[in-house]
PDB file of C-alpha atoms in Angstrom:
ATOM      1  CA  MET H   1       0.000   0.000   0.000  1.00 43.00           C
ATOM      2  CA  GLU H   2       3.009   2.314   0.122  1.00 43.00           C
ATOM      3  CA  ASP H   3       2.515   3.406  -3.501  1.00 46.00           C
ATOM      4  CA  TRP H   4      -1.154   4.196  -2.966  1.00 45.00           C
ATOM      5  CA  ASP H   5      -2.083   7.768  -2.106  1.00 45.00           C
ATOM      6  CA  GLU H   6      -5.257   8.771  -0.324  1.00 46.00           C
ATOM      7  CA  LEU H   7      -7.076   9.723  -3.528  1.00 45.00           C
ATOM      8  CA  SER H   8      -6.374   6.331  -5.090  1.00 46.00           C
ATOM      9  CA  ILE H   9      -7.792   4.589  -2.040  1.00 45.00           C
ATOM     10  CA  SER H  10     -10.879   6.811  -2.115  1.00 48.00           C
ATOM     11  CA  LEU H  11     -11.514   6.054  -5.785  1.00 48.00           C
ATOM     12  CA  LEU H  12     -11.053   2.338  -5.171  1.00 48.00           C
ATOM     13  CA  VAL H  13     -13.572   2.416  -2.336  1.00 50.00           C
ATOM     14  CA  SER H  14     -16.150   4.249  -4.429  1.00 51.00           C
ATOM     15  CA  ARG H  15     -15.811   1.809  -7.296  1.00 49.00           C
ATOM     16  CA  LEU H  16     -15.764  -1.251  -5.054  1.00 50.00           C
ATOM     17  CA  ARG H  17     -18.960  -0.157  -3.309  1.00 50.00           C
ATOM     18  CA  HIS H  18     -20.768   0.529  -6.558  1.00 47.00           C
ATOM     19  CA  VAL H  19     -19.758  -2.667  -8.335  1.00 45.00           C
ATOM     20  CA  SER H  20     -20.031  -4.954  -5.291  1.00 48.00           C
ATOM     21  CA  TYR H  21     -23.599  -3.888  -4.560  1.00 46.00           C
ATOM     22  CA  VAL H  22     -24.708  -4.347  -8.144  1.00 44.00           C
ATOM     23  CA  HIS H  23     -22.846  -7.617  -8.588  1.00 44.00           C
ATOM     24  CA  SER H  24     -23.265  -9.424  -5.283  1.00 45.00           C
ATOM     25  CA  LYS H  25     -26.263  -7.903  -3.540  1.00 44.00           C
ATOM     26  CA  LEU H  26     -28.885  -7.910  -6.277  1.00 44.00           C
ATOM     27  CA  THR H  27     -27.873 -11.125  -8.039  1.00 44.00           C
ATOM     28  CA  PRO H  28     -30.329 -13.927  -7.215  1.00 43.00           C
ATOM     29  CA  THR H  29     -29.191 -17.178  -5.700  1.00 44.00           C
ATOM     30  CA  PRO H  30     -28.569 -19.772  -8.454  1.00 43.00           C
ATOM     31  CA  SER H  31     -31.434 -22.175  -9.057  1.00 42.00           C
ATOM     32  CA  ILE H  32     -30.290 -25.334  -7.334  1.00 43.00           C
ATOM     33  CA  SER H  33     -31.982 -27.947  -5.236  1.00 48.00           C
ATOM     34  CA  LEU H  34     -32.773 -26.651  -1.762  1.00 49.00           C
ATOM     35  CA  SER H  35     -31.681 -29.954  -0.288  1.00 53.00           C
ATOM     36  CA  LEU H  36     -28.291 -29.619  -1.989  1.00 50.00           C
ATOM     37  CA  LEU H  37     -27.992 -26.020  -0.815  1.00 49.00           C
ATOM     38  CA  ILE H  38     -28.810 -26.923   2.777  1.00 50.00           C
ATOM     39  CA  ASN H  39     -26.408 -29.861   2.719  1.00 54.00           C
ATOM     40  CA  HIS H  40     -23.672 -27.672   1.231  1.00 48.00           C
ATOM     41  CA  LEU H  41     -24.100 -24.968   3.849  1.00 47.00           C
ATOM     42  CA  GLN H  42     -24.251 -27.389   6.740  1.00 49.00           C
ATOM     43  CA  THR H  43     -21.259 -29.489   5.735  1.00 45.00           C
ATOM     44  CA  THR H  44     -18.802 -26.841   4.520  1.00 44.00           C
ATOM     45  CA  SER H  45     -17.530 -23.436   5.500  1.00 44.00           C
ATOM     46  CA  SER H  46     -19.179 -21.864   2.457  1.00 42.00           C
ATOM     47  CA  THR H  47     -21.125 -19.429   4.625  1.00 44.00           C
ATOM     48  CA  HIS H  48     -17.991 -17.296   4.541  1.00 46.00           C
ATOM     49  CA  ASN H  49     -18.723 -16.677   0.847  1.00 49.00           C
ATOM     50  CA  PHE H  50     -21.845 -14.738   1.803  1.00 48.00           C
ATOM     51  CA  ALA H  51     -19.908 -12.491   4.176  1.00 52.00           C
ATOM     52  CA  ASN H  52     -16.765 -11.931   2.114  1.00 59.00           C
ATOM     53  CA  PRO H  53     -18.074  -9.219  -0.293  1.00 62.00           C
ATOM     54  CA  THR H  54     -19.538  -7.195   2.570  1.00 63.00           C
ATOM     55  CA  ALA H  55     -16.466  -7.673   4.745  1.00 67.00           C
ATOM     56  CA  ALA H  56     -14.054  -6.755   1.939  1.00 71.00           C
ATOM     57  CA  ALA H  57     -15.957  -3.581   1.084  1.00 69.00           C
ATOM     58  CA  LEU H  58     -16.151  -2.667   4.771  1.00 70.00           C
ATOM     59  CA  VAL H  59     -12.384  -3.119   5.195  1.00 76.00           C
ATOM     60  CA  TYR H  60     -11.699  -0.873   2.198  1.00 76.00           C
ATOM     61  CA  ASN H  61     -14.008   1.774   3.635  1.00 74.00           C
ATOM     62  CA  ILE H  62     -12.285   1.625   7.013  1.00 78.00           C
ATOM     63  CA  CYS H  63      -8.917   2.025   5.260  1.00 82.00           C
ATOM     64  CA  ASP H  64     -10.300   4.965   3.311  1.00 77.00           C
ATOM     65  CA  TYR H  65     -11.570   6.730   6.419  1.00 79.00           C
ATOM     66  CA  ALA H  66      -8.338   6.050   8.320  1.00 81.00           C
ATOM     67  CA  GLN H  67      -6.075   7.202   5.486  1.00 83.00           C
ATOM     68  CA  THR H  68      -7.975  10.368   4.607  1.00 83.00           C
ATOM     69  CA  PHE H  69      -9.649  11.527   7.830  1.00 85.00           C
ATOM     70  CA  GLU H  70      -6.769  13.819   8.813  1.00 86.00           C
ATOM     71  CA  LEU H  71      -6.813  15.447   5.371  1.00 84.00           C
ATOM     72  CA  GLU H  72     -10.575  15.801   5.632  1.00 83.00           C
ATOM     73  CA  VAL H  73     -10.264  17.651   8.940  1.00 85.00           C
ATOM     74  CA  ASP H  74      -7.549  19.943   7.574  1.00 84.00           C
ATOM     75  CA  TYR H  75      -9.078  20.791   4.208  1.00 82.00           C
ATOM     76  CA  MET H  76     -12.807  20.012   4.213  1.00 81.00           C
ATOM     77  CA  TRP H  77     -14.059  20.997   7.656  1.00 83.00           C
ATOM     78  CA  PRO H  78     -12.760  24.608   7.737  1.00 84.00           C
ATOM     79  CA  GLY H  79     -14.290  27.354   5.621  1.00 78.00           C
ATOM     80  CA  LYS H  80     -17.836  27.927   4.486  1.00 82.00           C
ATOM     81  CA  TRP H  81     -20.028  25.128   3.236  1.00 84.00           C
ATOM     82  CA  THR H  82     -20.599  24.845  -0.490  1.00 84.00           C
ATOM     83  CA  LEU H  83     -22.601  22.506  -2.696  1.00 85.00           C
ATOM     84  CA  VAL H  84     -19.424  20.656  -3.694  1.00 83.00           C
ATOM     85  CA  LYS H  85     -18.490  20.143  -0.054  1.00 85.00           C
ATOM     86  CA  LEU H  86     -21.966  18.789   0.694  1.00 86.00           C
ATOM     87  CA  VAL H  87     -21.691  16.367  -2.234  1.00 85.00           C
ATOM     88  CA  TYR H  88     -18.322  15.206  -0.887  1.00 84.00           C
ATOM     89  CA  PHE H  89     -19.660  14.393   2.571  1.00 85.00           C
ATOM     90  CA  MET H  90     -22.791  12.710   1.212  1.00 83.00           C
ATOM     91  CA  GLY H  91     -20.713  10.457  -1.001  1.00 81.00           C
ATOM     92  CA  ARG H  92     -18.157   9.738   1.693  1.00 81.00           C
ATOM     93  CA  TYR H  93     -20.513   8.808   4.506  1.00 81.00           C
ATOM     94  CA  ALA H  94     -23.421   7.168   2.681  1.00 78.00           C
ATOM     95  CA  GLY H  95     -21.882   3.824   3.614  1.00 73.00           C
ATOM     96  CA  LEU H  96     -22.743   4.462   7.255  1.00 77.00           C
ATOM     97  CA  LEU H  97     -26.340   3.745   6.236  1.00 79.00           C
ATOM     98  CA  ASP H  98     -26.159   1.054   3.590  1.00 79.00           C
ATOM     99  CA  TYR H  99     -23.472  -1.190   5.124  1.00 78.00           C
ATOM    100  CA  PRO H 100     -25.326  -1.873   8.408  1.00 81.00           C
ATOM    101  CA  LEU H 101     -28.540  -2.429   6.458  1.00 84.00           C
ATOM    102  CA  MET H 102     -26.910  -4.905   4.074  1.00 82.00           C
ATOM    103  CA  PHE H 103     -25.339  -6.739   7.010  1.00 81.00           C
ATOM    104  CA  ILE H 104     -28.804  -7.130   8.524  1.00 84.00           C
ATOM    105  CA  HIS H 105     -30.185  -8.177   5.136  1.00 83.00           C
ATOM    106  CA  ASN H 106     -27.555 -10.860   4.607  1.00 81.00           C
ATOM    107  CA  HIS H 107     -26.942 -12.214   8.094  1.00 79.00           C
ATOM    108  CA  VAL H 108     -29.926 -11.612  10.406  1.00 82.00           C
ATOM    109  CA  GLY H 109     -32.422 -14.475  10.367  1.00 79.00           C
ATOM    110  CA  GLY H 110     -36.136 -14.347  11.013  1.00 81.00           C
ATOM    111  CA  LEU H 111     -36.899 -11.290   8.875  1.00 83.00           C
ATOM    112  CA  SER H 112     -40.137 -11.231   6.897  1.00 86.00           C
ATOM    113  CA  THR H 113     -39.993 -11.024   3.115  1.00 87.00           C
ATOM    114  CA  SER H 114     -41.523  -7.526   3.209  1.00 88.00           C
ATOM    115  CA  THR H 115     -38.872  -6.370   5.692  1.00 89.00           C
ATOM    116  CA  CYS H 116     -36.140  -7.819   3.487  1.00 88.00           C
ATOM    117  CA  SER H 117     -37.538  -5.948   0.489  1.00 89.00           C
ATOM    118  CA  ILE H 118     -37.644  -2.637   2.378  1.00 91.00           C
ATOM    119  CA  ILE H 119     -34.070  -3.076   3.619  1.00 90.00           C
ATOM    120  CA  MET H 120     -32.839  -3.919   0.120  1.00 89.00           C
ATOM    121  CA  HIS H 121     -34.567  -0.890  -1.395  1.00 90.00           C
ATOM    122  CA  ILE H 122     -33.151   1.546   1.160  1.00 90.00           C
ATOM    123  CA  ALA H 123     -29.622   0.095   1.147  1.00 87.00           C
ATOM    124  CA  SER H 124     -29.384  -0.163  -2.634  1.00 86.00           C
ATOM    125  CA  CYS H 125     -30.664   3.374  -3.185  1.00 85.00           C
ATOM    126  CA  SER H 126     -28.235   4.655  -0.553  1.00 85.00           C
ATOM    127  CA  ALA H 127     -25.330   2.865  -2.236  1.00 83.00           C
ATOM    128  CA  LEU H 128     -26.199   4.164  -5.701  1.00 85.00           C
ATOM    129  CA  ILE H 129     -26.766   7.706  -4.455  1.00 85.00           C
ATOM    130  CA  GLY H 130     -23.476   7.649  -2.540  1.00 83.00           C
ATOM    131  CA  ALA H 131     -21.633   6.374  -5.598  1.00 82.00           C
ATOM    132  CA  SER H 132     -23.273   8.990  -7.825  1.00 85.00           C
ATOM    133  CA  PHE H 133     -22.092  11.760  -5.493  1.00 86.00           C
ATOM    134  CA  GLY H 134     -18.559  10.381  -5.687  1.00 83.00           C
ATOM    135  CA  GLU H 135     -18.747  10.368  -9.472  1.00 84.00           C
ATOM    136  CA  VAL H 136     -19.866  14.010  -9.477  1.00 87.00           C
ATOM    137  CA  LEU H 137     -16.584  14.965  -7.812  1.00 85.00           C
ATOM    138  CA  LEU H 138     -14.580  13.045 -10.412  1.00 84.00           C
ATOM    139  CA  PHE H 139     -16.400  14.748 -13.271  1.00 87.00           C
ATOM    140  CA  LEU H 140     -15.886  18.134 -11.642  1.00 86.00           C
ATOM    141  CA  ARG H 141     -12.176  17.387 -11.364  1.00 86.00           C
ATOM    142  CA  VAL H 142     -11.965  16.656 -15.092  1.00 87.00           C
ATOM    143  CA  TYR H 143     -13.898  19.858 -15.786  1.00 88.00           C
ATOM    144  CA  VAL H 144     -11.484  21.937 -13.690  1.00 87.00           C
ATOM    145  CA  LEU H 145      -8.450  20.284 -15.304  1.00 88.00           C
ATOM    146  CA  SER H 146      -9.863  21.280 -18.701  1.00 87.00           C
ATOM    147  CA  GLY H 147      -9.676  24.910 -17.613  1.00 87.00           C
ATOM    148  CA  CYS H 148     -13.438  25.007 -17.021  1.00 87.00           C
ATOM    149  CA  SER H 149     -13.993  24.645 -20.748  1.00 88.00           C
ATOM    150  CA  ARG H 150     -17.663  25.099 -21.614  1.00 89.00           C
ATOM    151  CA  PRO H 151     -17.725  22.349 -24.306  1.00 90.00           C
ATOM    152  CA  VAL H 152     -16.072  19.912 -21.889  1.00 89.00           C
ATOM    153  CA  GLY H 153     -18.558  20.895 -19.199  1.00 89.00           C
ATOM    154  CA  TRP H 154     -21.512  20.220 -21.492  1.00 92.00           C
ATOM    155  CA  TYR H 155     -20.024  16.900 -22.577  1.00 90.00           C
ATOM    156  CA  LEU H 156     -19.402  15.730 -19.019  1.00 88.00           C
ATOM    157  CA  GLY H 157     -22.846  16.853 -17.899  1.00 90.00           C
ATOM    158  CA  ILE H 158     -24.570  14.985 -20.719  1.00 90.00           C
ATOM    159  CA  GLN H 159     -22.514  11.832 -20.167  1.00 88.00           C
ATOM    160  CA  TYR H 160     -23.153  11.830 -16.432  1.00 88.00           C
ATOM    161  CA  SER H 161     -26.874  12.527 -16.809  1.00 88.00           C
ATOM    162  CA  LEU H 162     -27.471   9.835 -19.416  1.00 88.00           C
ATOM    163  CA  LEU H 163     -25.488   7.104 -17.698  1.00 86.00           C
ATOM    164  CA  PHE H 164     -26.740   7.667 -14.176  1.00 86.00           C
ATOM    165  CA  THR H 165     -30.343   8.143 -15.267  1.00 90.00           C
ATOM    166  CA  ALA H 166     -30.122   4.792 -17.036  1.00 90.00           C
ATOM    167  CA  MET H 167     -28.481   3.209 -13.976  1.00 88.00           C
ATOM    168  CA  PHE H 168     -31.174   4.409 -11.597  1.00 89.00           C
ATOM    169  CA  VAL H 169     -33.956   3.287 -13.950  1.00 91.00           C
ATOM    170  CA  LEU H 170     -32.396  -0.163 -14.268  1.00 89.00           C
ATOM    171  CA  ALA H 171     -31.845  -0.327 -10.508  1.00 88.00           C
ATOM    172  CA  VAL H 172     -35.529   0.433  -9.881  1.00 90.00           C
ATOM    173  CA  LEU H 173     -36.611  -2.187 -12.422  1.00 91.00           C
ATOM    174  CA  THR H 174     -34.252  -4.721 -10.868  1.00 89.00           C
ATOM    175  CA  LEU H 175     -35.524  -4.055  -7.360  1.00 89.00           C
ATOM    176  CA  LYS H 176     -39.125  -4.380  -8.546  1.00 89.00           C
ATOM    177  CA  SER H 177     -38.312  -7.765 -10.061  1.00 89.00           C
ATOM    178  CA  VAL H 178     -36.816  -9.160  -6.847  1.00 88.00           C
ATOM    179  CA  ILE H 179     -38.891 -11.891  -5.208  1.00 88.00           C
ATOM    180  CA  TYR H 180     -38.084 -13.012  -1.673  1.00 88.00           C
ATOM    181  CA  THR H 181     -38.935 -16.320  -0.054  1.00 86.00           C
ATOM    182  CA  PRO H 182     -38.233 -17.465   3.505  1.00 84.00           C
ATOM    183  CA  SER H 183     -34.606 -18.498   3.884  1.00 78.00           C
ATOM    184  CA  PRO H 184     -34.215 -22.294   3.651  1.00 78.00           C
ATOM    185  CA  VAL H 185     -31.319 -22.049   6.112  1.00 74.00           C
ATOM    186  CA  PRO H 186     -32.125 -19.138   8.457  1.00 71.00           C
ATOM    187  CA  THR H 187     -29.267 -20.078  10.783  1.00 71.00           C
ATOM    188  CA  HIS H 188     -26.767 -19.458   7.965  1.00 69.00           C
ATOM    189  CA  THR H 189     -28.292 -16.745   5.792  1.00 74.00           C
ATOM    190  CA  GLY H 190     -30.668 -13.845   6.289  1.00 80.00           C
ATOM    191  CA  CYS H 191     -32.904 -12.661   3.482  1.00 84.00           C
ATOM    192  CA  TYR H 192     -33.213 -15.083   0.569  1.00 84.00           C
ATOM    193  CA  ILE H 193     -33.639 -13.762  -2.978  1.00 84.00           C
ATOM    194  CA  HIS H 194     -35.566 -16.361  -4.945  1.00 84.00           C
ATOM    195  CA  TYR H 195     -35.633 -14.418  -8.209  1.00 85.00           C
ATOM    196  CA  ALA H 196     -34.383 -11.209  -9.828  1.00 85.00           C
ATOM    197  CA  SER H 197     -34.396 -10.254 -13.492  1.00 85.00           C
ATOM    198  CA  LYS H 198     -31.145 -11.277 -15.160  1.00 86.00           C
ATOM    199  CA  VAL H 199     -31.801  -8.875 -18.038  1.00 89.00           C
ATOM    200  CA  TYR H 200     -32.001  -5.781 -15.844  1.00 87.00           C
ATOM    201  CA  ILE H 201     -29.127  -6.757 -13.581  1.00 84.00           C
ATOM    202  CA  THR H 202     -26.870  -7.580 -16.546  1.00 87.00           C
ATOM    203  CA  ALA H 203     -27.641  -4.250 -18.210  1.00 88.00           C
ATOM    204  CA  LEU H 204     -27.085  -2.398 -14.932  1.00 84.00           C
ATOM    205  CA  TYR H 205     -23.787  -4.143 -14.291  1.00 83.00           C
ATOM    206  CA  GLY H 206     -22.683  -3.397 -17.852  1.00 84.00           C
ATOM    207  CA  LEU H 207     -23.424   0.309 -17.389  1.00 83.00           C
ATOM    208  CA  VAL H 208     -21.481   0.313 -14.129  1.00 78.00           C
ATOM    209  CA  LEU H 209     -18.461  -1.189 -15.902  1.00 80.00           C
ATOM    210  CA  LEU H 210     -18.851   1.298 -18.749  1.00 79.00           C
ATOM    211  CA  GLN H 211     -18.916   4.179 -16.304  1.00 74.00           C
ATOM    212  CA  GLN H 212     -15.955   2.920 -14.277  1.00 72.00           C
ATOM    213  CA  THR H 213     -13.683   2.001 -17.198  1.00 71.00           C
ATOM    214  CA  GLY H 214     -14.613   4.822 -19.561  1.00 59.00           C
ATOM    215  CA  LYS H 215     -14.683   7.884 -17.339  1.00 54.00           C
ATOM    216  CA  PRO H 216     -15.002  10.184 -19.123  1.00 52.00           C
ATOM    217  CA  LEU H 217     -15.757   8.407 -22.414  1.00 50.00           C
TER     218      LEU H 217
END
C-alpha cells in the first residue's frame, strides 16, 4: 500500500462499493436444489462466501476513512459550506447507512420477506446515491483540469446525466423484479432472494463497468 495515495484509495472504495452492490447484492441465488444447498451450507464453511463481499468492502471503507480523515479535517471541515463540499460528505458517509442495512439483510435471520424488500430498497438506493455523489466529484475534477472549458462541461454533464439516469432506472426495475422467499437455512443466511431479473441486472452491471472504465468516455 506504500505506492497508494489517499485519492487512489478513495476512488477504489467508491468503485468497489458501486460494483459490489450491483454484482453481489442484487444477483439472485442460483437455481439449485434446496436440499443440496442446505447440505452444502451445513457441511462446509461456504457461509464465509456470503460475508466476504460485505467484509471486503467494509475493510476498504475503514482504510479509506483512516487514510484520509486527517486530510478531511484539515481541508474540508474549515471554511464555508458549499454545494461541492456537501456532495463530498454525502458520497463519503453514505456507507454508514447502507453497510449496516446490508449486514442485517444478509446475516440476520427471522426477517419477513416484506422487511427484506424494504431493507434492500433503502440500502441499494443509498449505495447508488453515494456512488453517484462520488462520481460528481470526479467529473468536476476533469472539468477543472480542462480549464473550465464550456464544451467539456456540457459533454461531461450529458454523459453523467445519461449514464446515471439509465443506472437508476435499471436499478428500480431490478428491485421491482426481486422476489423473496423465507430463507431455507435461516441459521446461515438472512434474506433469501428467490428471483431477480437477469436482463435488468446484466444491463445495470454493464453500465457500471462502462462508467468505471470509460470515465469520461
